[in-house]
Amino acid sequence: VPEHVWRINLDTPEEAQQNLSFGAADRWWEQTDLTKLILASNKLQSLSEDVQLLPALTMLDVHDNQLTSLPSALGQLENLQKLDVSHNKLRSLPEELLQLPRLRSLLVQHNELSQLPEGLGQLLSLEELDVSNNQLTAIPTSFALLVNLVRLNLAWNQLKELPADLSAMKSLRQLDCTKNYLETVPPKLATMASLEQLYLRKNKLRSLPELPSCKLLKELHAGENQIEILNAENLKQLSSLCVLELRDNKIKAVPEEITVLQKLERLDLANNDISRLPYTLGNLPQLKFLALEGNPLRTIRRDLLQKGTQELLKYLRSKIQDDGPGPNEEPPVTAMTLPSQSKVNVHAITTLKLLEYSDKQATEIPEAVFDAVGANPVATVNFSKNQLREIPPRLVELKDSVCDVSLGFNKISSISLELCLLQKLTHLDLRNNVLTALPEEMEALKKLHTINLAFNRFKVFPSVLYHLPALENILLSNNQVGSIDPVQLKGLDKLGTLDLQNNDLLQVPPELGNCENLRSLLLEGNPFRTPRAAVLAKGTAAVLEYLRSRIPS
């Protein structure tokens, strides 16, 4: 580290030496001391004791260097709130570190530490501590004093047990013990009332931990252990659980009591020894993801597993109905029971050839919507304003008739090949999604004449569009497109509208002026200098003429 960095608070800067008449208000070096120093991702092998010359530091970041030790002078930085020494070669931490009363975040992951200072619990202000990816075999008992700690990461060490004293950490919300040698979790840990996320993956647990007081626990990750039995009593205690991840264990059965987990959204039981499931699993109202592959299930066909969570839950619910509710029981209402107003409008299908399921905030289109089509030809599909993350696979069933598809205002990040099979498509609306690219296979959409890709995340003009000869309208505004190929665009001789407003075009190629069929060329809101706003304001014909005049002869 250059010497003047350590002396930045002490030495007058060069510009002041040059006899400039700095008034008192301009003499910044007299008014403020350095508070943040970032030396990350260099090749430092040591840090100077001169760090003590920077007593106002609140943050010191030296991660990703080659440090084997830290200077004891660190203990003098009494204003330090964040210290990041991760990704180095530290074998120990200096005792002086324990003198930092305001330290809130200490990151020492990815070093070569085999032990931590016994007095680490003195850092009473600590809220975040990451000691993952070291060689720790034990945790100091003084950890119990860290009552303000919110996040503790002990992952990828060599811990055989957790001290019961950890239970004193009343503020702890996230505890990560992934990849250690834990065989049990101390029962006292159950009293950690603030705990929300507990990671115990890749250990040697034989049973699910008992957590009666963890009323706020939302995520329990215990995959890749040796758990054989799911104790019904233990499950009942976890009423707030949203994520239960138990893949790659040796679980043989799932108790009926799993249905007390009414808030469960993700349940991962893949690669266990489960042979049958309680059908009541289908009634968990929030369940969006259920993984069961790699189990010797007798009652569920493999092809059903591959159809996804909603199909699976539908099947399980149908089996409950087969068993029939008792005399006084109401059939269960679940999140997938469509209320009458969202039932499919069959009249619209038969008379207007329109299949609509829009503005429902749905994460997937219910099977009932496609089932309702029957043999009716559908020309228009509107699934806009939902929360879809992918193109509904069953859209391909409509390929013989559909020509207008609207999937705008969703969260679609990629185009599946099913869409490329809709060869009668003329209008495709994908605006307001999170697309970054289009597949080359879309070249098959030879009849497509309007595509709306506004408000996505394209950084490059999708090259497949150059190969769709019927295109008349390309709407690509509000993306991050940096360039266009005027020669290939000229090949689209039917192109009448090209909307590239609010992109990142640094220049407009003069050859674009040769696209004489363009009736509407919209370029406002880009960072290019020419053509100037005054030219753009004159309209498309004037812009094309201006561009042609700038083609090098």
XYZ file of C-alpha atoms in Angstrom:
553
model
C 0.000 0.000 0.000
C 1.566 3.346 -0.963
C 2.807 5.238 2.107
C 0.733 8.334 1.355
C -2.477 6.310 1.706
C -1.759 5.758 5.397
C -0.772 9.437 5.778
C -3.733 10.901 3.904
C -5.133 12.508 7.086
C -1.756 13.974 8.077
C -0.033 15.257 4.965
C -1.190 18.319 3.084
C -2.063 17.274 -0.486
C 0.074 18.361 -3.410
C -2.482 20.778 -4.789
C -2.202 22.845 -1.605
C 1.579 23.102 -2.060
C 1.164 24.812 -5.406
C 0.477 28.180 -3.749
C -3.169 28.084 -4.749
C -5.141 30.449 -2.602
C -7.480 27.899 -1.062
C -9.994 29.615 1.173
C -10.861 27.922 4.460
C -14.037 26.481 2.939
C -12.078 24.727 0.175
C -9.441 23.114 2.365
C -11.165 19.706 2.342
C -8.178 17.883 3.871
C -8.561 19.898 7.053
C -12.264 19.215 7.359
C -12.689 15.495 7.039
C -10.799 12.300 7.749
C -10.830 9.153 5.650
C -13.738 6.880 6.650
C -13.672 4.111 4.011
C -10.642 2.292 2.630
C -11.050 -0.418 -0.012
C -7.934 -2.396 -0.966
C -9.744 -5.507 -2.216
C -8.551 -7.811 -5.032
C -4.872 -6.857 -4.994
C -1.782 -8.876 -4.121
C -1.135 -7.591 -0.605
C 0.846 -9.978 1.588
C 0.770 -7.754 4.652
C -0.892 -4.644 6.053
C 1.173 -1.934 7.714
C 0.782 -1.071 11.394
C 0.356 2.463 10.003
C -3.307 1.645 9.588
C -3.599 3.238 13.056
C -3.041 6.625 11.408
C -6.596 6.363 10.035
C -8.619 6.397 13.288
C -11.819 7.620 11.608
C -12.187 4.505 9.418
C -15.672 2.972 9.601
C -15.030 0.443 6.845
C -11.906 -1.473 5.835
C -12.144 -3.939 2.954
C -9.059 -6.040 2.106
C -10.814 -9.129 0.754
C -9.206 -11.208 -2.001
C -5.529 -10.564 -1.253
C -2.721 -12.828 0.010
C -2.639 -11.754 3.648
C -1.328 -14.337 6.108
C -1.782 -12.117 9.178
C -3.373 -8.830 10.268
C -1.648 -5.947 12.096
C -2.385 -5.606 15.821
C -2.898 -1.866 15.166
C -6.358 -2.763 13.831
C -7.437 -2.728 17.473
C -6.961 1.068 17.534
C -9.631 1.726 14.867
C -12.354 2.263 17.414
C -14.819 3.664 14.845
C -14.590 0.597 12.596
C -18.017 -0.856 11.787
C -17.248 -3.206 8.892
C -14.127 -5.312 8.392
C -13.869 -7.609 5.366
C -10.747 -9.818 5.356
C -12.340 -12.715 3.453
C -10.573 -14.684 0.686
C -7.052 -14.386 2.117
C -4.649 -16.864 3.749
C -5.157 -15.921 7.391
C -4.278 -18.605 9.940
C -5.352 -16.558 12.955
C -7.040 -13.317 13.979
C -5.216 -10.885 16.303
C -6.571 -10.598 19.865
C -6.557 -6.798 19.364
C -9.506 -7.242 17.011
C -11.638 -7.803 20.103
C -11.178 -4.154 21.109
C -13.426 -2.794 18.343
C -16.571 -1.679 20.200
C -18.538 -0.537 17.142
C -17.803 -3.454 14.794
C -21.081 -4.587 13.206
C -19.903 -6.779 10.317
C -16.912 -9.146 10.385
C -16.286 -11.202 7.241
C -13.470 -13.766 7.438
C -14.767 -16.487 5.118
C -12.388 -18.399 2.800
C -9.237 -18.282 4.941
C -7.189 -20.962 6.728
C -8.428 -20.418 10.275
C -8.429 -23.484 12.539
C -9.681 -21.539 15.568
C -11.247 -18.225 16.518
C -10.148 -15.952 19.386
C -11.748 -17.186 22.630
C -12.969 -13.677 23.457
C -14.840 -13.092 20.191
C -18.018 -12.615 22.240
C -16.653 -9.220 23.343
C -17.705 -7.757 19.967
C -21.114 -6.929 21.397
C -22.223 -4.730 18.460
C -21.680 -7.523 15.912
C -24.696 -8.119 13.655
C -23.084 -10.169 10.885
C -20.334 -12.776 11.225
C -19.171 -15.007 8.368
C -16.476 -17.595 9.181
C -17.458 -20.072 6.442
C -14.925 -22.019 4.364
C -12.224 -22.281 7.032
C -10.917 -25.238 9.059
C -12.721 -24.606 12.334
C -13.357 -27.589 14.604
C -14.972 -25.669 17.471
C -16.817 -22.453 18.294
C -15.763 -20.322 21.300
C -18.330 -20.469 24.120
C -18.201 -16.668 24.334
C -20.288 -16.633 21.118
C -23.279 -16.708 23.460
C -22.621 -13.038 24.269
C -23.299 -11.908 20.689
C -26.897 -11.007 21.445
C -27.169 -8.539 18.519
C -25.995 -11.022 15.885
C -28.519 -11.348 13.044
C -26.600 -13.501 10.524
C -24.080 -16.222 11.391
C -22.405 -18.321 8.714
C -20.445 -21.403 9.896
C -20.700 -23.340 6.630
C -17.909 -25.502 5.149
C -15.890 -26.071 8.316
C -15.156 -29.180 10.392
C -17.595 -28.705 13.260
C -18.797 -31.896 14.955
C -21.177 -30.089 17.298
C -22.747 -26.717 17.975
C -22.454 -25.261 21.479
C -25.832 -25.136 23.215
C -24.925 -21.580 24.273
C -25.721 -20.378 20.769
C -29.309 -20.369 21.982
C -28.573 -17.099 23.792
C -28.401 -15.291 20.440
C -31.842 -13.782 20.714
C -31.568 -11.665 17.536
C -30.242 -14.380 15.203
C -32.356 -14.688 12.070
C -30.088 -16.687 9.760
C -27.839 -19.585 10.766
C -25.897 -21.482 8.105
C -24.152 -24.709 9.179
C -23.967 -26.319 5.728
C -21.195 -28.898 5.140
C -19.915 -29.743 8.592
C -19.916 -33.003 10.573
C -22.958 -32.346 12.760
C -24.806 -35.451 13.960
C -27.307 -33.620 16.155
C -28.540 -30.110 16.836
C -28.604 -29.203 20.554
C -32.214 -29.121 21.842
C -31.515 -25.726 23.440
C -31.165 -24.255 19.968
C -34.923 -24.590 19.797
C -35.284 -21.496 21.976
C -33.874 -19.144 19.302
C -37.074 -17.210 18.944
C -35.971 -14.940 16.052
C -34.569 -17.664 13.792
C -36.013 -17.496 10.253
C -33.568 -19.487 8.108
C -31.645 -22.581 9.202
C -29.243 -24.330 6.821
C -28.077 -27.803 7.874
C -27.343 -29.341 4.461
C -24.448 -31.800 3.960
C -24.073 -32.940 7.572
C -24.653 -36.283 9.332
C -28.049 -35.675 10.905
C -30.220 -38.747 11.468
C -33.411 -36.892 12.355
C -35.078 -33.545 11.890
C -34.105 -31.171 14.727
C -36.728 -30.338 17.343
C -37.468 -26.621 17.183
C -40.531 -25.993 19.387
C -39.913 -22.271 20.022
C -38.799 -21.283 16.537
C -42.203 -19.876 15.715
C -40.778 -17.592 12.987
C -38.739 -20.260 11.182
C -39.525 -19.898 7.478
C -36.815 -22.001 5.834
C -35.291 -25.297 6.945
C -32.693 -26.788 4.609
C -31.576 -30.261 5.698
C -30.794 -32.029 2.413
C -27.868 -34.455 1.998
C -27.990 -35.872 5.522
C -28.935 -39.334 6.811
C -32.450 -38.559 8.001
C -34.660 -41.664 7.977
C -37.744 -40.618 9.903
C -39.867 -37.477 9.785
C -41.262 -37.169 13.289
C -44.843 -35.890 13.190
C -44.374 -34.003 16.490
C -41.359 -32.121 15.126
C -43.297 -31.078 12.037
C -46.176 -29.688 14.087
C -43.824 -27.160 15.708
C -42.880 -25.574 12.397
C -46.119 -23.749 11.658
C -44.499 -20.774 9.839
C -42.367 -22.886 7.499
C -42.404 -21.818 3.815
C -39.463 -23.908 2.569
C -38.663 -27.468 3.682
C -35.734 -28.978 1.807
C -34.987 -32.637 2.614
C -33.591 -34.009 -0.649
C -30.942 -36.746 -0.710
C -31.775 -38.337 2.649
C -33.143 -41.791 3.546
C -36.717 -40.823 4.420
C -39.121 -43.738 4.028
C -42.470 -42.137 4.795
C -44.169 -38.753 4.949
C -46.587 -38.425 7.885
C -50.126 -37.109 7.379
C -49.227 -34.328 9.835
C -47.258 -32.580 7.104
C -50.540 -30.841 6.257
C -50.205 -28.696 9.412
C -47.565 -26.740 7.442
C -50.231 -24.516 5.916
C -47.725 -21.881 4.744
C -45.452 -24.321 2.929
C -44.518 -23.081 -0.569
C -41.607 -25.380 -1.460
C -41.209 -29.007 -0.423
C -38.204 -30.900 -1.764
C -38.199 -34.643 -1.050
C -36.200 -35.763 -4.097
C -33.897 -38.795 -3.864
C -35.242 -40.444 -0.723
C -36.811 -43.888 -0.090
C -40.444 -42.753 -0.071
C -42.841 -45.370 -1.458
C -46.171 -43.652 -0.824
C -47.450 -40.158 -0.081
C -50.379 -38.890 1.965
C -52.951 -37.656 -0.571
C -53.741 -34.767 1.781
C -50.468 -33.220 0.603
C -52.586 -31.948 -2.293
C -54.428 -29.650 0.107
C -51.476 -27.488 1.133
C -52.890 -24.142 -0.053
C -49.614 -22.311 -0.789
C -47.553 -25.185 -2.229
C -45.973 -24.092 -5.516
C -43.053 -26.513 -5.806
C -43.005 -30.209 -4.912
C -39.985 -32.331 -5.883
C -40.345 -36.111 -5.628
C -38.089 -37.513 -8.340
C -35.711 -40.299 -7.338
C -38.155 -42.023 -4.930
C -39.577 -45.559 -5.317
C -43.163 -44.244 -5.400
C -45.647 -47.008 -6.117
C -48.812 -44.953 -6.365
C -47.635 -42.242 -8.752
C -46.585 -42.881 -12.343
C -43.252 -41.457 -13.431
C -44.750 -39.471 -16.328
C -46.988 -37.678 -13.807
C -43.918 -36.572 -11.822
C -42.521 -34.959 -14.939
C -45.630 -32.862 -15.533
C -44.827 -30.534 -12.657
C -46.189 -29.549 -9.285
C -49.711 -28.398 -10.175
C -50.495 -31.627 -12.073
C -49.183 -33.647 -9.159
C -51.253 -31.755 -6.585
C -54.306 -32.055 -8.801
C -53.787 -35.831 -8.930
C -53.345 -36.064 -5.135
C -56.517 -34.015 -4.592
C -58.449 -36.238 -6.971
C -57.414 -39.220 -4.860
C -58.758 -37.555 -1.703
C -62.059 -37.091 -3.515
C -61.946 -40.787 -4.447
C -61.596 -41.615 -0.769
C -64.464 -39.148 -0.288
C -64.861 -36.632 2.538
C -66.570 -37.856 5.669
C -70.293 -37.175 6.333
C -69.790 -33.770 7.984
C -66.649 -32.658 6.162
C -66.627 -29.919 3.589
C -64.512 -30.740 0.581
C -61.315 -28.713 1.026
C -61.052 -25.387 -0.767
C -57.536 -24.831 -2.062
C -55.668 -22.131 -3.871
C -56.192 -24.006 -7.118
C -59.980 -24.247 -6.819
C -60.861 -21.596 -9.345
C -63.509 -19.201 -8.030
C -66.404 -18.898 -10.471
C -65.379 -15.495 -11.841
C -62.092 -16.908 -13.099
C -63.713 -19.900 -14.765
C -62.905 -20.049 -18.441
C -65.186 -18.048 -20.710
C -66.302 -20.901 -22.977
C -68.641 -18.560 -24.867
C -65.636 -16.474 -25.948
C -63.869 -19.606 -27.171
C -66.752 -20.789 -29.332
C -67.971 -17.453 -30.741
C -64.917 -15.165 -30.705
C -62.257 -17.882 -31.001
C -60.641 -16.150 -28.013
C -58.899 -17.931 -25.119
C -58.425 -15.422 -22.337
C -56.899 -15.749 -18.856
C -55.425 -12.336 -18.143
C -54.932 -10.037 -15.169
C -55.100 -12.939 -12.686
C -51.544 -12.677 -11.244
C -51.280 -16.428 -11.925
C -47.865 -18.119 -11.907
C -49.134 -20.706 -14.374
C -52.181 -21.130 -16.561
C -54.521 -23.715 -14.968
C -54.973 -26.915 -16.959
C -58.732 -26.257 -16.953
C -58.183 -23.273 -19.249
C -56.636 -25.436 -21.972
C -59.011 -28.330 -21.280
C -61.951 -26.004 -22.045
C -60.802 -25.486 -25.646
C -61.723 -29.000 -26.709
C -61.876 -29.236 -30.482
C -62.692 -25.528 -30.972
C -60.267 -23.559 -33.123
C -58.702 -20.667 -31.171
C -57.336 -17.685 -33.093
C -56.441 -15.321 -30.248
C -54.785 -16.077 -26.899
C -54.502 -13.458 -24.145
C -52.491 -14.510 -21.064
C -51.178 -11.007 -20.284
C -50.808 -9.423 -16.822
C -49.967 -12.547 -14.857
C -46.808 -13.761 -13.114
C -45.807 -16.337 -15.731
C -42.098 -17.183 -15.788
C -42.244 -19.294 -18.945
C -44.334 -19.741 -22.069
C -47.192 -22.138 -21.152
C -46.133 -25.446 -22.768
C -49.720 -26.392 -23.737
C -49.897 -23.394 -26.075
C -48.527 -25.759 -28.718
C -51.899 -27.579 -28.719
C -53.377 -24.542 -30.507
C -50.792 -24.463 -33.297
C -53.221 -25.249 -36.113
C -55.327 -22.142 -35.543
C -53.736 -19.523 -33.288
C -52.458 -16.368 -34.987
C -52.424 -13.739 -32.217
C -50.716 -14.377 -28.861
C -50.434 -11.848 -26.037
C -48.090 -12.663 -23.133
C -47.237 -9.095 -22.103
C -46.740 -7.980 -18.487
C -45.396 -11.271 -17.125
C -41.972 -12.389 -15.857
C -40.920 -14.495 -18.837
C -37.120 -14.716 -19.149
C -36.743 -16.996 -22.181
C -38.739 -18.211 -25.184
C -39.397 -21.947 -25.287
C -39.256 -23.879 -28.521
C -43.007 -24.623 -28.261
C -43.707 -21.043 -29.284
C -41.646 -21.545 -32.450
C -44.115 -24.233 -33.555
C -47.035 -21.774 -33.864
C -46.431 -21.273 -37.559
C -49.688 -19.399 -38.234
C -48.686 -16.656 -35.806
C -49.048 -13.121 -37.195
C -49.070 -11.038 -33.952
C -46.874 -11.697 -30.924
C -46.941 -9.397 -27.882
C -44.190 -10.014 -25.307
C -43.844 -6.503 -23.888
C -42.940 -5.921 -20.212
C -41.163 -9.197 -19.512
C -37.499 -9.909 -18.644
C -36.299 -11.270 -21.992
C -32.660 -10.843 -23.030
C -32.642 -12.940 -26.228
C -34.811 -14.747 -28.788
C -33.994 -18.264 -30.058
C -32.927 -18.712 -33.700
C -35.714 -21.300 -34.013
C -38.215 -18.424 -34.206
C -37.150 -18.224 -37.844
C -39.968 -20.733 -38.427
C -42.581 -18.009 -37.782
C -42.695 -17.021 -41.459
C -46.099 -15.272 -41.184
C -45.236 -13.065 -38.209
C -45.832 -9.441 -39.123
C -45.952 -7.672 -35.704
C -43.732 -8.329 -32.685
C -43.799 -6.200 -29.521
C -40.716 -6.572 -27.332
C -40.878 -3.194 -25.549
C -39.802 -2.956 -21.904
C -37.608 -6.065 -21.797
C -33.853 -6.424 -21.231
C -32.426 -6.827 -24.726
C -28.862 -5.488 -25.018
C -28.532 -6.675 -28.617
C -31.000 -6.408 -31.492
C -32.358 -10.017 -31.731
C -30.701 -11.332 -34.900
C -33.532 -13.775 -35.682
C -35.766 -10.780 -36.509
C -33.633 -10.129 -39.601
C -34.798 -13.520 -40.933
C -38.566 -13.005 -40.634
C -39.518 -11.694 -44.106
C -43.172 -10.903 -43.287
C -42.336 -8.488 -40.443
C -44.089 -5.138 -40.788
C -43.772 -3.829 -37.211
C -40.850 -4.236 -34.789
C -41.491 -2.580 -31.421
C -38.331 -2.675 -29.297
C -38.547 0.507 -27.224
C -37.269 0.725 -23.647
C -34.563 -1.914 -23.869
C -30.761 -1.539 -23.856
C -30.044 -2.214 -27.533
C -26.654 -0.756 -28.519
C -26.575 -1.212 -32.305
C -28.517 -2.273 -35.412
C -27.463 -3.742 -38.764
C -28.904 -1.491 -41.516
C -27.960 -3.887 -44.342
C -29.947 -6.765 -42.826
C -32.837 -4.436 -41.952
C -33.059 -3.379 -45.613
C -33.731 -7.048 -46.411
C -37.030 -6.758 -44.503
C -38.796 -5.090 -47.407
C -42.218 -5.098 -45.702
C -40.952 -3.321 -42.561
C -43.013 -0.171 -42.002
C -42.533 0.579 -38.288
C -39.303 0.334 -36.310
C -39.550 1.635 -32.727
C -36.196 1.869 -30.958
C -37.004 4.678 -28.511
C -35.200 4.724 -25.147
C -32.385 2.301 -25.936
C -28.579 2.653 -25.799
C -27.840 3.483 -29.452
C -24.599 5.483 -29.501
C -24.861 6.052 -33.235
C -27.393 5.682 -36.062
C -25.767 4.091 -39.122
C -26.321 6.346 -42.199
C -27.183 3.237 -44.280
C -30.450 3.009 -42.321
C -31.551 5.770 -44.718
C -31.766 3.105 -47.453
C -34.709 1.430 -45.686
C -37.081 3.498 -47.796
C -40.177 1.468 -46.913
C -40.055 2.679 -43.289
C -43.060 4.873 -42.605
C -42.351 5.244 -38.898
C -38.819 5.272 -37.476
C -38.753 6.181 -33.758
C -35.349 6.902 -32.220
C -35.957 9.423 -29.404
C -34.376 8.825 -26.001
C -31.075 7.305 -27.210
C -27.609 8.666 -26.344
C -26.481 9.297 -29.980
C -25.456 12.842 -30.989
C -26.632 12.811 -34.613
C -29.222 13.113 -36.015
C -30.030 15.952 -33.615
C -33.409 16.345 -31.946
C -34.398 19.043 -34.454
C -33.997 16.550 -37.336
C -35.855 13.781 -35.461
C -38.743 16.190 -34.869
C -39.281 16.586 -38.624
C -40.492 12.997 -38.928
C -39.398 9.730 -40.517
C -39.035 10.864 -44.162
C -36.749 13.749 -43.125
C -34.621 11.491 -40.886
C -34.160 8.905 -43.659
C -33.201 11.636 -46.118
C -30.717 13.109 -43.614
C -29.152 9.663 -43.046
C -28.848 8.994 -46.793
C -27.040 12.329 -47.202
C -24.370 11.114 -44.759
C -23.599 7.807 -46.500
C -19.920 8.006 -47.580
C -19.857 8.152 -51.355
